[in-house]
Each structure stands twice: as structure tokens, then as C-alpha cells.
XYZ file of C-alpha atoms in Angstrom:
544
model
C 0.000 0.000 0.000
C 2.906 2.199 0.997
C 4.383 1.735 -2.701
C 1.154 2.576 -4.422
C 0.326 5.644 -2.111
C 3.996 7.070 -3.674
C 3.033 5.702 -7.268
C -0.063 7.914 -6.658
C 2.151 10.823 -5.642
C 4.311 10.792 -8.118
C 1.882 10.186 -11.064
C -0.286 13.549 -9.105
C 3.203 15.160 -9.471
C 4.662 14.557 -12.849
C 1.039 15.123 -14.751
C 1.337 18.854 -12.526
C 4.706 19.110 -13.920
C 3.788 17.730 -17.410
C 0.749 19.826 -17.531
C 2.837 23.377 -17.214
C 5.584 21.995 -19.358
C 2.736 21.013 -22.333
C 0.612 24.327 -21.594
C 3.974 26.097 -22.084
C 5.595 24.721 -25.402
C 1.696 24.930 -26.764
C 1.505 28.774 -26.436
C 4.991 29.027 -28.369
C 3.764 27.221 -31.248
C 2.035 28.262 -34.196
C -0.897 26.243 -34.494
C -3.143 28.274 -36.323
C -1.816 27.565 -39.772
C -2.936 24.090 -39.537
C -6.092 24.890 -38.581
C -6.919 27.097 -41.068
C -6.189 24.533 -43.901
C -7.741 22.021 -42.046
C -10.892 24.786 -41.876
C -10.892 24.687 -45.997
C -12.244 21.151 -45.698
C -15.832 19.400 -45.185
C -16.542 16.989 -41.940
C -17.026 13.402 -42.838
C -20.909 13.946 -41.538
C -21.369 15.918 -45.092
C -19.765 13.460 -46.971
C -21.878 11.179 -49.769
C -21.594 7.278 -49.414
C -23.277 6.427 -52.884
C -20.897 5.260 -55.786
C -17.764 4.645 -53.687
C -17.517 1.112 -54.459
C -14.744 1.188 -56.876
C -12.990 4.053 -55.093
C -9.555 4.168 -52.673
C -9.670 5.602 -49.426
C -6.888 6.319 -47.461
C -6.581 7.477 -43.625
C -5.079 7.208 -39.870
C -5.928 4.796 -37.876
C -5.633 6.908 -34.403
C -8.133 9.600 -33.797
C -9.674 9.054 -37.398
C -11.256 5.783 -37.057
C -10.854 5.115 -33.824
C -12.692 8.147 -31.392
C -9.964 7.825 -29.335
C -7.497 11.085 -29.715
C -4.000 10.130 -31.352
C -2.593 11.507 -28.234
C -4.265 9.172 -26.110
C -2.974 5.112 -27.188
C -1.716 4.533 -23.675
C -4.830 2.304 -22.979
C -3.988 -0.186 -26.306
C -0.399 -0.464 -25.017
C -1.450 -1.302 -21.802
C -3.582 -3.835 -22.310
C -0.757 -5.354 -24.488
C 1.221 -4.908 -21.333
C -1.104 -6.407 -18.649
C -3.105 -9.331 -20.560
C 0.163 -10.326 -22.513
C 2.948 -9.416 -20.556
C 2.464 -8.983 -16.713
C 1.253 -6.693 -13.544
C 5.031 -5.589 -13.079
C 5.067 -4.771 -16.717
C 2.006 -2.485 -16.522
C 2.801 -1.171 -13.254
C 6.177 -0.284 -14.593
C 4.291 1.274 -17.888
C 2.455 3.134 -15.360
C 4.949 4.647 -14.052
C 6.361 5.878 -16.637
C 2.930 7.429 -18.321
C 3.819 10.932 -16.820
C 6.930 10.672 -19.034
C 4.997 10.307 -21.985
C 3.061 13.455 -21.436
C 6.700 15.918 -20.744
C 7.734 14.143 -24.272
C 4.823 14.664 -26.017
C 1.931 12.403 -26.599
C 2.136 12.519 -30.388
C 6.040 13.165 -30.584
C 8.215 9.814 -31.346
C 10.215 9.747 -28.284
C 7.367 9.132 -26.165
C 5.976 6.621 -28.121
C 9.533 4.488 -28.497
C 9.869 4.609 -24.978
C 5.892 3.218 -24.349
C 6.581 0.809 -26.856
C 9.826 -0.077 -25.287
C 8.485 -0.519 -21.671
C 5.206 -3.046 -23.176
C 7.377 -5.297 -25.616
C 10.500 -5.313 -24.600
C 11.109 -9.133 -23.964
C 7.777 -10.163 -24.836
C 6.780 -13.525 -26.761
C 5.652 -12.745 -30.442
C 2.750 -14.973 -29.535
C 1.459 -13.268 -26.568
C 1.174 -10.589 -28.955
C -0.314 -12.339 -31.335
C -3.028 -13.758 -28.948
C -3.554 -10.342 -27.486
C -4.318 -8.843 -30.947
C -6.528 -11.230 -31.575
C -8.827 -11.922 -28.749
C -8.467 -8.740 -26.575
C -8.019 -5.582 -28.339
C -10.882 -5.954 -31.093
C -13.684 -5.470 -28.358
C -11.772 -2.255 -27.276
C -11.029 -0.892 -31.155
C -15.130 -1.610 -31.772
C -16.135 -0.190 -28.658
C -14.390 3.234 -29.672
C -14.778 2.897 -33.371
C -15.570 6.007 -35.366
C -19.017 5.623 -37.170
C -19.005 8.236 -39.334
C -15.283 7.259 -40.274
C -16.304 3.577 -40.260
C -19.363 4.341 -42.645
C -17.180 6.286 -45.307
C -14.228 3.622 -45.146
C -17.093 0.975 -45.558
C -18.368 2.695 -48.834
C -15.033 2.525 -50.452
C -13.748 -0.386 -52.226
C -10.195 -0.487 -51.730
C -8.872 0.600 -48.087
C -5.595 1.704 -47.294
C -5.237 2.893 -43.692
C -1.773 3.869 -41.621
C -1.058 4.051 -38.161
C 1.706 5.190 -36.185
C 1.443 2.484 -33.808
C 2.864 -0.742 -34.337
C 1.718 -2.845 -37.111
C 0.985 -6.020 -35.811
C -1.243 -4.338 -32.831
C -4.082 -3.128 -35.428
C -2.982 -5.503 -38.972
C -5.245 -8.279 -37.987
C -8.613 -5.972 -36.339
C -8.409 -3.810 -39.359
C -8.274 -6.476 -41.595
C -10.343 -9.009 -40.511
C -13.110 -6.425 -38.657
C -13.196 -3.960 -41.485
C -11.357 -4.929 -44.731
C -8.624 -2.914 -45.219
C -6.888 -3.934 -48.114
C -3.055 -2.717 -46.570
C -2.026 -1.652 -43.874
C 0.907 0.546 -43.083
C 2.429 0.643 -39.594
C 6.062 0.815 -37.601
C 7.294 -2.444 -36.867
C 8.579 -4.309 -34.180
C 12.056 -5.837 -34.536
C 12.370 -9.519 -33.078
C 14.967 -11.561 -31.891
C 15.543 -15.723 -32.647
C 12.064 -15.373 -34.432
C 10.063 -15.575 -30.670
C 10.717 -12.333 -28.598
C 10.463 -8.785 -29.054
C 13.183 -6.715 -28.876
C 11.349 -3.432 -27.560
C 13.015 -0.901 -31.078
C 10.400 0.446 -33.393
C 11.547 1.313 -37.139
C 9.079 3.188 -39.155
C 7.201 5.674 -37.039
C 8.230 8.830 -38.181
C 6.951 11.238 -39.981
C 9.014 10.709 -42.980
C 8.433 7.073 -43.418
C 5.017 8.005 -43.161
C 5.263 10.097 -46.044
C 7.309 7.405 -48.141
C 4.858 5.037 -47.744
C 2.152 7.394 -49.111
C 4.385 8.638 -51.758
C 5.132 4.914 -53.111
C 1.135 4.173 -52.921
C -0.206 7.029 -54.537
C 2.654 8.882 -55.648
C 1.469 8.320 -59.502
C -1.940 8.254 -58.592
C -3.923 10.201 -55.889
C -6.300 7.978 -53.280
C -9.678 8.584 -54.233
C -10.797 9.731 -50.525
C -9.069 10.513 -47.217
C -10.527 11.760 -43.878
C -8.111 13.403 -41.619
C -8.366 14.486 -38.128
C -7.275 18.158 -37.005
C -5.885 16.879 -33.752
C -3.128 14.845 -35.279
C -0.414 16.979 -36.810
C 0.464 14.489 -39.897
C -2.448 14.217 -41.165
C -1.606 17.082 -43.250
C 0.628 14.559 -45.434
C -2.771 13.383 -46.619
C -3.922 15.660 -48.810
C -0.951 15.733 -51.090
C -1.741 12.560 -52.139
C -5.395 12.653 -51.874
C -8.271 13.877 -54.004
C -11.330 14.467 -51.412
C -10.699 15.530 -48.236
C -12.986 15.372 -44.994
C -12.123 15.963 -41.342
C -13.397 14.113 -38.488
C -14.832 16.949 -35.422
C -12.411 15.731 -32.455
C -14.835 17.552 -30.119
C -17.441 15.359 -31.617
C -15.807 12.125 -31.373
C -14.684 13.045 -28.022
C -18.317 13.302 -26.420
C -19.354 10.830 -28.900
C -22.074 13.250 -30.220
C -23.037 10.980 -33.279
C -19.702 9.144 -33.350
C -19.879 6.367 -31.350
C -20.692 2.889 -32.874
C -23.948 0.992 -31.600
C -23.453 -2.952 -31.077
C -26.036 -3.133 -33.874
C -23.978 -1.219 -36.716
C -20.344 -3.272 -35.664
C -19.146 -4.286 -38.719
C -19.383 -8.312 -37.531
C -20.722 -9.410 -34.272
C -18.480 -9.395 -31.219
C -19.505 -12.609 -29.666
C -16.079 -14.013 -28.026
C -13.194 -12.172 -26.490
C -10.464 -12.848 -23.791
C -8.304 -11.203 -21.148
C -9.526 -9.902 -17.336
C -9.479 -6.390 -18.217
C -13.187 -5.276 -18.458
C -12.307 -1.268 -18.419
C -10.434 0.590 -20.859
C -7.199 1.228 -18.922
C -6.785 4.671 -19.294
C -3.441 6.033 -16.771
C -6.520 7.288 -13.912
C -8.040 3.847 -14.736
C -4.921 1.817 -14.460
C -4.027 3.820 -11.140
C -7.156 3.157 -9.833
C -6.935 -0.711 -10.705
C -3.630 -0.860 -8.977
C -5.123 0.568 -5.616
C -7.638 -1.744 -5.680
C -5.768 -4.814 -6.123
C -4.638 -5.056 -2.401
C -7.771 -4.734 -1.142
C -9.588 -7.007 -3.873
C -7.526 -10.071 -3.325
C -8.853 -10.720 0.151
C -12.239 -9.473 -0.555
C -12.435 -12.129 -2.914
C -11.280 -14.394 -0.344
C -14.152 -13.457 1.978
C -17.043 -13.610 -0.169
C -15.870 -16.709 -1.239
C -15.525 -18.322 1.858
C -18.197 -17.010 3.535
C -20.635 -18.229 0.492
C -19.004 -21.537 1.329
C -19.633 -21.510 5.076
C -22.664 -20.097 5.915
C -26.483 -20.861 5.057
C -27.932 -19.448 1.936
C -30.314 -17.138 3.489
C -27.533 -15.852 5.646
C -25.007 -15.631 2.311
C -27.696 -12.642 -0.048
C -27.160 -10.492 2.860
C -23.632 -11.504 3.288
C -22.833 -10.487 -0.600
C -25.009 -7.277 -0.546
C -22.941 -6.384 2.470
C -19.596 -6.724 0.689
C -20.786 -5.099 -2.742
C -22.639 -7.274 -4.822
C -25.294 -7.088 -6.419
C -27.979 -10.442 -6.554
C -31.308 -10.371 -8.338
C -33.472 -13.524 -8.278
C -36.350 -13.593 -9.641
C -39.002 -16.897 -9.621
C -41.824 -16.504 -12.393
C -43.548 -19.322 -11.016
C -43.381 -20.447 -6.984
C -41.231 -23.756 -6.552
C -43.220 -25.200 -4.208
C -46.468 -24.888 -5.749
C -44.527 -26.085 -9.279
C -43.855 -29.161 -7.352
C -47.575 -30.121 -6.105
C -48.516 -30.389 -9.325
C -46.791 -34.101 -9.898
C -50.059 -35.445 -11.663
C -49.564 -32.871 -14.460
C -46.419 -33.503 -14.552
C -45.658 -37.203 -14.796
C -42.200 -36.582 -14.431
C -39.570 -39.766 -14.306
C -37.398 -38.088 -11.435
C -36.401 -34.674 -10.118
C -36.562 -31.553 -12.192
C -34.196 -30.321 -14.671
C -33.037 -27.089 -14.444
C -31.366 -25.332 -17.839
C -28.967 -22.584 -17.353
C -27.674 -19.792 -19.394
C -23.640 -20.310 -19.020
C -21.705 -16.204 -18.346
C -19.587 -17.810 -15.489
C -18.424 -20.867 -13.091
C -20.783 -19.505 -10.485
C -23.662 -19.993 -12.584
C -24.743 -22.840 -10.644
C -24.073 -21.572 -6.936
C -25.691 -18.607 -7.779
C -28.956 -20.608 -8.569
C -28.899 -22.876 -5.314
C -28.582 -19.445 -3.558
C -31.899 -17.784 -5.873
C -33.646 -21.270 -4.860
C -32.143 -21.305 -1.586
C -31.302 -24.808 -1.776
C -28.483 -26.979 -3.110
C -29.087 -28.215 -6.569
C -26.455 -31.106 -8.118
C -25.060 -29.769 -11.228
C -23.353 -31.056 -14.124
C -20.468 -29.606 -16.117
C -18.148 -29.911 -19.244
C -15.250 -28.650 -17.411
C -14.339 -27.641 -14.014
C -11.188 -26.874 -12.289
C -10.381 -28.810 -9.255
C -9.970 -25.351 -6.952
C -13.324 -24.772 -8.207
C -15.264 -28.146 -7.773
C -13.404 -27.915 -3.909
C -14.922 -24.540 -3.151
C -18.921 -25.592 -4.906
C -21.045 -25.574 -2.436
C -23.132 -28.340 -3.778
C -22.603 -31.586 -5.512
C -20.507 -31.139 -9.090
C -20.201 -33.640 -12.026
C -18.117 -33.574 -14.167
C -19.287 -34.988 -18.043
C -16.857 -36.805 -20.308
C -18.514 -35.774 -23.941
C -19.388 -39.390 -24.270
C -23.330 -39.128 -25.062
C -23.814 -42.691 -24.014
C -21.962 -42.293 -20.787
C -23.173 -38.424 -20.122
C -27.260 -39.543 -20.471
C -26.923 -42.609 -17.962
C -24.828 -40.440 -15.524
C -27.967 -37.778 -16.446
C -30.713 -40.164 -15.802
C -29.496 -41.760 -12.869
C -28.930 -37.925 -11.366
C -32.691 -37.111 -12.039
C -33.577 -40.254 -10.238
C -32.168 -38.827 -7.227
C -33.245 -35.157 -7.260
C -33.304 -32.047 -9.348
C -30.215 -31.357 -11.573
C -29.015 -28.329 -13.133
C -27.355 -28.008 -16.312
C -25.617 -25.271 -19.150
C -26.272 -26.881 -22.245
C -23.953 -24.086 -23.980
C -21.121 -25.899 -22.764
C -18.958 -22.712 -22.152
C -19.358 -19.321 -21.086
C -19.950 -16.082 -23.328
C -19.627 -12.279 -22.272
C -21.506 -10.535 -24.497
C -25.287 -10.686 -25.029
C -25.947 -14.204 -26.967
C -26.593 -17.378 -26.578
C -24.549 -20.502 -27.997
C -25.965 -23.468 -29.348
C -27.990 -25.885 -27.072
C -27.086 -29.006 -26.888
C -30.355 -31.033 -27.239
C -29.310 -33.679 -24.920
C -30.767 -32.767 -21.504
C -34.447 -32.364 -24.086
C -34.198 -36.377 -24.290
C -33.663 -37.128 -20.839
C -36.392 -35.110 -18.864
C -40.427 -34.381 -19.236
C -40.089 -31.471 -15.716
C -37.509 -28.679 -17.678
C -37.084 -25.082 -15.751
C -35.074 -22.402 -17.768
C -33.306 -20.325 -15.845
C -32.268 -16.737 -17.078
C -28.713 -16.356 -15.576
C -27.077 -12.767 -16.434
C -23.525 -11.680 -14.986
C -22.019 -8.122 -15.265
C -18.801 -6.671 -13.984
C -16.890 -3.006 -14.250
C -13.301 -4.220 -13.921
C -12.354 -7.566 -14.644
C -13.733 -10.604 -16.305
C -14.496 -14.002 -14.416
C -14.039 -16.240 -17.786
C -11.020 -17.138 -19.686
C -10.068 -19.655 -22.475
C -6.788 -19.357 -22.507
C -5.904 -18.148 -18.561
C -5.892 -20.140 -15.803
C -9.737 -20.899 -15.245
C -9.042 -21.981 -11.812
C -8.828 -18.183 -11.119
C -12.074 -17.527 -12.546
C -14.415 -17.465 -9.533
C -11.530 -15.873 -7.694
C -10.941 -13.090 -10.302
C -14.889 -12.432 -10.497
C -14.844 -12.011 -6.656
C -12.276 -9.624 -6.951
C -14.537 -6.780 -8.789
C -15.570 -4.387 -7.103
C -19.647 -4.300 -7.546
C -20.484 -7.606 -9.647
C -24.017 -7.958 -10.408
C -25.508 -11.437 -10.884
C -28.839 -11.797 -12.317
C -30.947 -15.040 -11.764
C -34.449 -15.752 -13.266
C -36.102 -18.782 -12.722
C -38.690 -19.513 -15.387
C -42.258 -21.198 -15.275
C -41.952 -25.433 -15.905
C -42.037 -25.643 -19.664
C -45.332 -27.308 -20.359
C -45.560 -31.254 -21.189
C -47.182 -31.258 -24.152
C -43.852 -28.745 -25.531
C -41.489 -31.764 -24.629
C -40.411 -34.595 -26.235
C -43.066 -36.331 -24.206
C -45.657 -34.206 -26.256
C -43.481 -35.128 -29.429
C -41.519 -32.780 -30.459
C -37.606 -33.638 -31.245
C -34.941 -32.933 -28.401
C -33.588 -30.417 -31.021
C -37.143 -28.850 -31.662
C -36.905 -28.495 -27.703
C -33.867 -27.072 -27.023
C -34.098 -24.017 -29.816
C -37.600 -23.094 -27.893
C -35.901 -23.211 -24.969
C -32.678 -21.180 -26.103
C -35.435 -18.398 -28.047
C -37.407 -18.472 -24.578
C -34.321 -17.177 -22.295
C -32.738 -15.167 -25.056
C -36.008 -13.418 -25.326
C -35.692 -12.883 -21.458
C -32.263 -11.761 -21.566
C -32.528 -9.470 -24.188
C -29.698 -11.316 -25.842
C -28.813 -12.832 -29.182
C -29.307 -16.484 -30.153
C -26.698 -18.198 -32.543
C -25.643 -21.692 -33.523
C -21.986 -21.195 -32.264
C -20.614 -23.942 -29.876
C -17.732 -24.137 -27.166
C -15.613 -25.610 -29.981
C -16.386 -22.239 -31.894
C -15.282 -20.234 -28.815
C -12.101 -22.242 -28.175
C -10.888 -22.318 -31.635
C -10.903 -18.743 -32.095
C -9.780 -17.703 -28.943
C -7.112 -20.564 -27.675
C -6.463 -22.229 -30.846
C -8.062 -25.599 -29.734
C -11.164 -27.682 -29.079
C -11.635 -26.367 -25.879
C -10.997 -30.459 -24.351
C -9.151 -31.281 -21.331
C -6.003 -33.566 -21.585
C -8.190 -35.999 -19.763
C -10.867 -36.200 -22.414
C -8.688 -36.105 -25.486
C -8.148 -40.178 -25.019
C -11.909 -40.965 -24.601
C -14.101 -40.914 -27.283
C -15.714 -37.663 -28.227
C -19.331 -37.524 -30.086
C -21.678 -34.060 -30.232
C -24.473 -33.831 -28.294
């Protein structure tokens, strides 16, 4: 605590210091120049998107298409620096962010010695990974629209950043089909770690690279931004120029990008980091972290220990947030066993957003409640405070295990088979359909303001410690009325038939998004693999 309190300090300090220093050198210079050419030019609001198809566009990446001022990439490189490197790497990057305010934010000192501090030693595939899976939900989530709808118009897509390369190449090409793109690059050592030395980032090789592209002939379009200061290099080589308003995209006053308009859903994304780690952000984080770690602690033990009435006052008391909800009573749901005609206890089907899914439904139902699973950790199945099973993705061996679980009592399942952040729904796996007439969905909902309790390529044993560890985590739990008989297989309909209604019933509660995407989906794209536990990969394997 004593260290952070004089990080704190001298952060409070330096920005003072920084502050004067930047106020100073921008009342020497001679701004007004710029701004009056920049003045001669329409805002990409005015601009037509009909007949752009076969046209070239050309632009920045920072402040242009991304809201986010060029001055202000600290949050990207910290991310890079916390989800692929580590927390002495980011606290040491954090350090060092009043530095990159007395050097300039746009000037390349300040950002050789950022990208310095976040690669310097780091594995070319934890870059890779965190390029992939963690900074496209940040790029989206400050996405230009205006910017995005003109560079969508366009046919061919040229766009150049400042940063390095291979921290945008793979967003920008994947999320909105840029043809090239231009960038400084990172040198590497024995083909596996970065070095920390940046070649290309000046201004000059920034105006080489336009000069080979469209040297000959001009780009059709570009849209500049006023706050970056070589952006002017643009229109040289341009034909049609329009400006982005930086006050505009700063309050996002008809800039900011709606979930609806992203240019492909965002379904599945990794890393802990649920904020955009801006330096009062990061600081923030870091003050937390000594108390979070045995808050965690608590509430987990104490949801362990103590009775589950006792436990919803025990988690409002220590900041979060539980909603349950039961459509229809339990009790009365179970005196009606002539209606029913079930075979054994009731099934209960779960939306999957974390491991706690299932406690957090014994405690809404105030009752333990066995539960099944694809994969647990063993920290995790010790700390459950009801019985856990573990399937082995053998149909024939999962459905007698199933059946013989109903005979006993009630049994809760998440026939998505993994977790998912954002608002949708996986695929259902029809299999729990087959084995039980007495179905319950259950609306589960999870939200969190600083980090994330799911990974796929983390250490999941850490999940229900890292959700703990937020400061006001909401959990949202909705039991549903009994699905009727006659809408079972029992009333014939197909287990697939059954599952879909069930999946469109809690999506429709959720507000959420169903697709046909699976765990193997989710793994794939974020860890590179099936998502299957050295365990399973012996046994045999068939879809459910």
C-alpha cells in the first residue's frame, strides 16, 4: 500500500509538472496555420456514401477511425502490457505514463519509450493472442461511425497508423477490410521475442509510404483528423478531403458505434481487463488490487460456510449485487406431480456467463441443486457448495450419468457448454431435451466493471476468484415457469425442436442474441483448440 500511495504521488506530481511543461511549449507554437487549412475542408458527416464502391480511401488509424485522440494510445499499449505481458510490466508502464506526457503524446520519443516498456522481452505470440482476442472489443467499442461508414463505402482501403503494425494488422483487416495496412514495426529476436526498437514511425516514413502508394496516382478519398499533426501529409496525395470533429468524437455526439452497426458481431473475447485502462483507470486498478484479493477471499468463503439465506445479505454487504427472480413459486410447481408425470427430479437449464452460474442458482432457490459440467477446475469443484459432475462428452456415458442424477433429485445443467460475455446465446445441446419431461429455464445474467471471471486461454481456476475480486459484480438469476408437457419430447416434439424453444425463450428474457456457435467455436478462435481437457482427449468424443 505504501508503494502505491507514492506511485499515486508521483503520477499527481509529474502530470502537474507535465501539464505546465505542455501548456507552455503549446503557447509558443504556431498552431493556427494548420487549422486554417484544415478549416478549408468538409466533416465526414457531409460526406456522400453512394458510388464509392470502386474508389480508394486512405486514412489514420488513431483519432480518425478510432474516437480515441491520437494523443491518447496509452490504454492499447497497456492492455498489451497487462493481458500479454504482466502486472510488473504495466505497473512499470504506469509509471512511466507521466513521461509520456513531458515528451509529447504525439512526438516519437514518447511513443519508443511506451513501446519499449510493453514489448520489450515479450513472446511474439502473446502478442499475437492479445491482438486477436483482446483488443478488437476495445477498437469496436471506440470505433468512429461516421469514419467507419465512409471507409465501408469505399472499395479499396488503405489505412496507416503510427502504432505498431501487428497491434491493429489483424482488427483492421479481418473487422473492417482494409486492403493494406501501413504501420512501424517491431524488430524480433531468434524469431520468438520482441526486442522493444520500433523502425518506421516517423513522420518521414510516413510520407514514403504514401508517396510509393499514390505517388502516380492520388487515393480517391481521405478523412483526416485536425488533432493529429500528420495528417496534413494526406492531402498531397489525396483527391477528397474530410475531417473528423475531435470535439465530436470526443463526447461521442453521433460518433460512437452501436453494437447493432459493428461491422461483424463481437460474440467471443479474452483477457480480465473489463475497463479501458486509461493512466486514472490503471491507477485506480492498482489501488484496488490489495484490497480485492482478500475481498475475494471473503465472499468466497463465507458463500461456502454459511447458510444461503444468511449468504444474499452476506454479498449485498460486501458489494454485490444479486437479483433472483421466480416466475412461477417452486413449491407450488412441485404439487402439481399429476400434471407432470415426471420420471425423477426436475431439470433445471442454465444460461452459461460464469463458473458460479450454478451456486448462484442454489442461492436464488435457496437450496443446493447437483449440477453437471463440461469442465471444471479442481480449486473450483473444492470450493462448490453443492454436488458437481463432471461430463466426459461421451453421449452414451453423459445420459446414464444424467438419468441416474434425475432419479435422485433435481439437476441443473448449461447446455452451452462454455461461457460467453456478451449478449448471446450458444448453441444448445439437445441432450438434456431427451432425458427429462419437468424442464425449468433459468435466465442467468452476470455483469462486472473491472475484470472478467471467464477465460479460455488463462488459468480458469482463477475464474471465480478473479470475479470475486470486482468491485460491484451484479448477478442476475431468473427462474422460469416449468415448460409445459405437451412442448417436450413427451408431447413429441424432437430434443432439437426443444432445445431451440428453450434457447429463443431465455434469449427473449435476456434481451440477448441467439446463434448456432458452440464451445468448440469459442475455443478455436480464442485458444487455438477444441476447448478439451487432456483428460478427455483419449476418450471418445461424439456431439451432443
Amino acid at each position: 500500500m505504501v508503494m502505491l500511495k507514492l506511485a499515486a504521488r508521483w503520477q499527481f506530481t509529474c502530470y502537474k509538472v507535465a501539464k505546465k511543461l505542455r501548456s507552455h511549449e503549446s503557447s509558443h507554437r504556431n498552431t493556427s496555420r494548420l487549422h486554417q487549412v484544415h478549416s478549408l475542408y468538409p466533416g465526414v458527416a457531409k460526406c456522400s456514401l453512394e458510388g464509392r464502391e470502386g474508389q480508394t480511401l486512405v486514412c489514420d488509424f488513431q483519432g480518425t477511425l478510432l474516437r480515441t485522440p491520437s494523443s491518447s494510445l496509452f490504454p492499447y499499449f497497456m492492455l498489451v502490457a497487462f493481458e500479454g505481458g504482466s502486472l510488473l510490466r504495466a505497473f512499470l508502464l504506469l509509471l512511466l505514463s507521466p513521461l509520456f506526457w513531458v515528451l509529447g503524446k504525439q512526438s516519437e520519443a514518447g511513443m519508443r519509450v511506451m513501446v519499449f516498456v510493453t514489448f520489450c522481452g515479450l513472446r511474439t505470440r502473446d502478442l499475437d493472442l492479445v491482438s486477436r482476442v483482446v483488443l478488437p472489443k476495445f477498437y469496436l467499442e471506440n470505433l468512429h461511425l461516421q469514419a467507419y461508414q465512409l471507409l465501408a463505402a469505399t472499395g479499396k482501403r488503405v489505412v496507416l497508423t503510427a502504432m505498431p503494425r501487428l497491434m491493429v494488422e489483424g482488427f483492421l483487416k479481418e473487422y473492417l477490410g482494409a486492403s493494406e495496412v501501413v504501420g512501424a514495426e517491431l524488430q524480433v529476436v531468434r524469431g520468438r521475442y520482441f526486442t522493444g526498437l520500433l523502425s518506421g514511425s516517423t513522420p518521414s516514413a510516413k510520407q514514403k509510404a504514401l508517396k510509393d502508394r499514390f505517388g502516380e496516382v492520388k487515393a480517391d478519398v481521405a478523412i483526416v483528423s485536425p488533432s493529429n499533426l500528420h495528417d496534413h501529409l494526406f492531402i498531397t496525395y489525396s483527391k477528397e478531403i474530410y475531417l473528423v470533429n475531435k470535439e465530436e468524437a470526443a463526447a461521442g455526439i453521433g460518433t460512437e458505434m452501436p453494437r447493432s452497426k459493428y461491422p461483424k458481431p463481437l460474440i467471443f473475447h479474452d483477457g480480465r481487463l473489463a475497463l479501458l485502462p486509461t493512466p486514472t483507470a490503471t491507477l485506480a486498478l492498482f489501488m484496488w488490487m490489495p484490497l480485492a484479493v482478500p475481498l475475494s477471499i471473503t465472499r468466497i468463503l463465507m458463500g461456502v460456510t454459511f447458510p444461503y439465506k444468511v449468504v444474499i445479505f452476506i454479498a449485498a454487504a460486501t458489494g454485490i449485487r444479486f437479483r433472483a427472480g421466480v416466475v412461477e413459486d417452486d413449491n407450488r410447481r412441485r404439487g402439481a406431480g399429476a400434471e407432470c408425470s415426471r420420471k425423477g427430479g426436475v431439470m433445471y437449464v442454465c444460461t452459461h456467463r460464469t463458473l458460479l452460474d450454478p451456486v448462484m442458482l442454489c442461492t436464488g432457490l435457496q437450496r443446493p441443486v447437483t449440477t453437471v459440467t463440461y469442465s471444471l477446475s479442481r480449486m473450483s469443484e473444492l470450493l462448490a457448495p453443492m454436488k458437481t459432475v463432471r461430463l466426459t462428452r461421451d453421449r452414451e456415458r453423459d445420459a446414464a450419468m444424467m438419468r441416474r442424477l434425475l432419479r435422485e433429485g433435481d439437476l441443473a445443467v448449461c447446455p452451452e457448454g462454455t461461457t460467453c460475455r456478451e449478449p448471446y446465446l450458444l448453441r444448445f445441446s439437445p441432450l438434456f431435451a431427451e432425458l427429462a419431461e419437468d424442464i425449468v429455464p433459468v435466465a442467468l445474467d452476470a455483469r462486472v466493471g473491472m475484470f472478467y471471471g471467464t477465460t479460455a486461454s488463462g488459468h480458469k481456476w482463477l475464474d471465480p476468484v478473479v470475479f470475486m475480486m470486482d468491485p460491484l459484480p451484479v448477478y442476475q438469476v431468473e427462474v422460469q415457469g416449468r415448460v409445459p408437457r405437451h412442448l417436450t419430447c413427451a408431447g413429441g416434439w424432437s430434443a432439437a425442436e426443444v432445445a431451440n424453444r428453450i434457447q429463443k425463450q431465455l434469449a427473449d428474457a435476456l434481451g440477448f442474441e441467439r446463434t448456432a456457435l458452440t464451445r468448440r467455436d469459442k475455443y478455436m478462435m480464442l485458444a487455438g483448440n477444441e476447448g478439451v481437457s487432456r483428460d478427455q482427449r483419449d476418450g471418445k468424443k461424439l456431439p451432443k
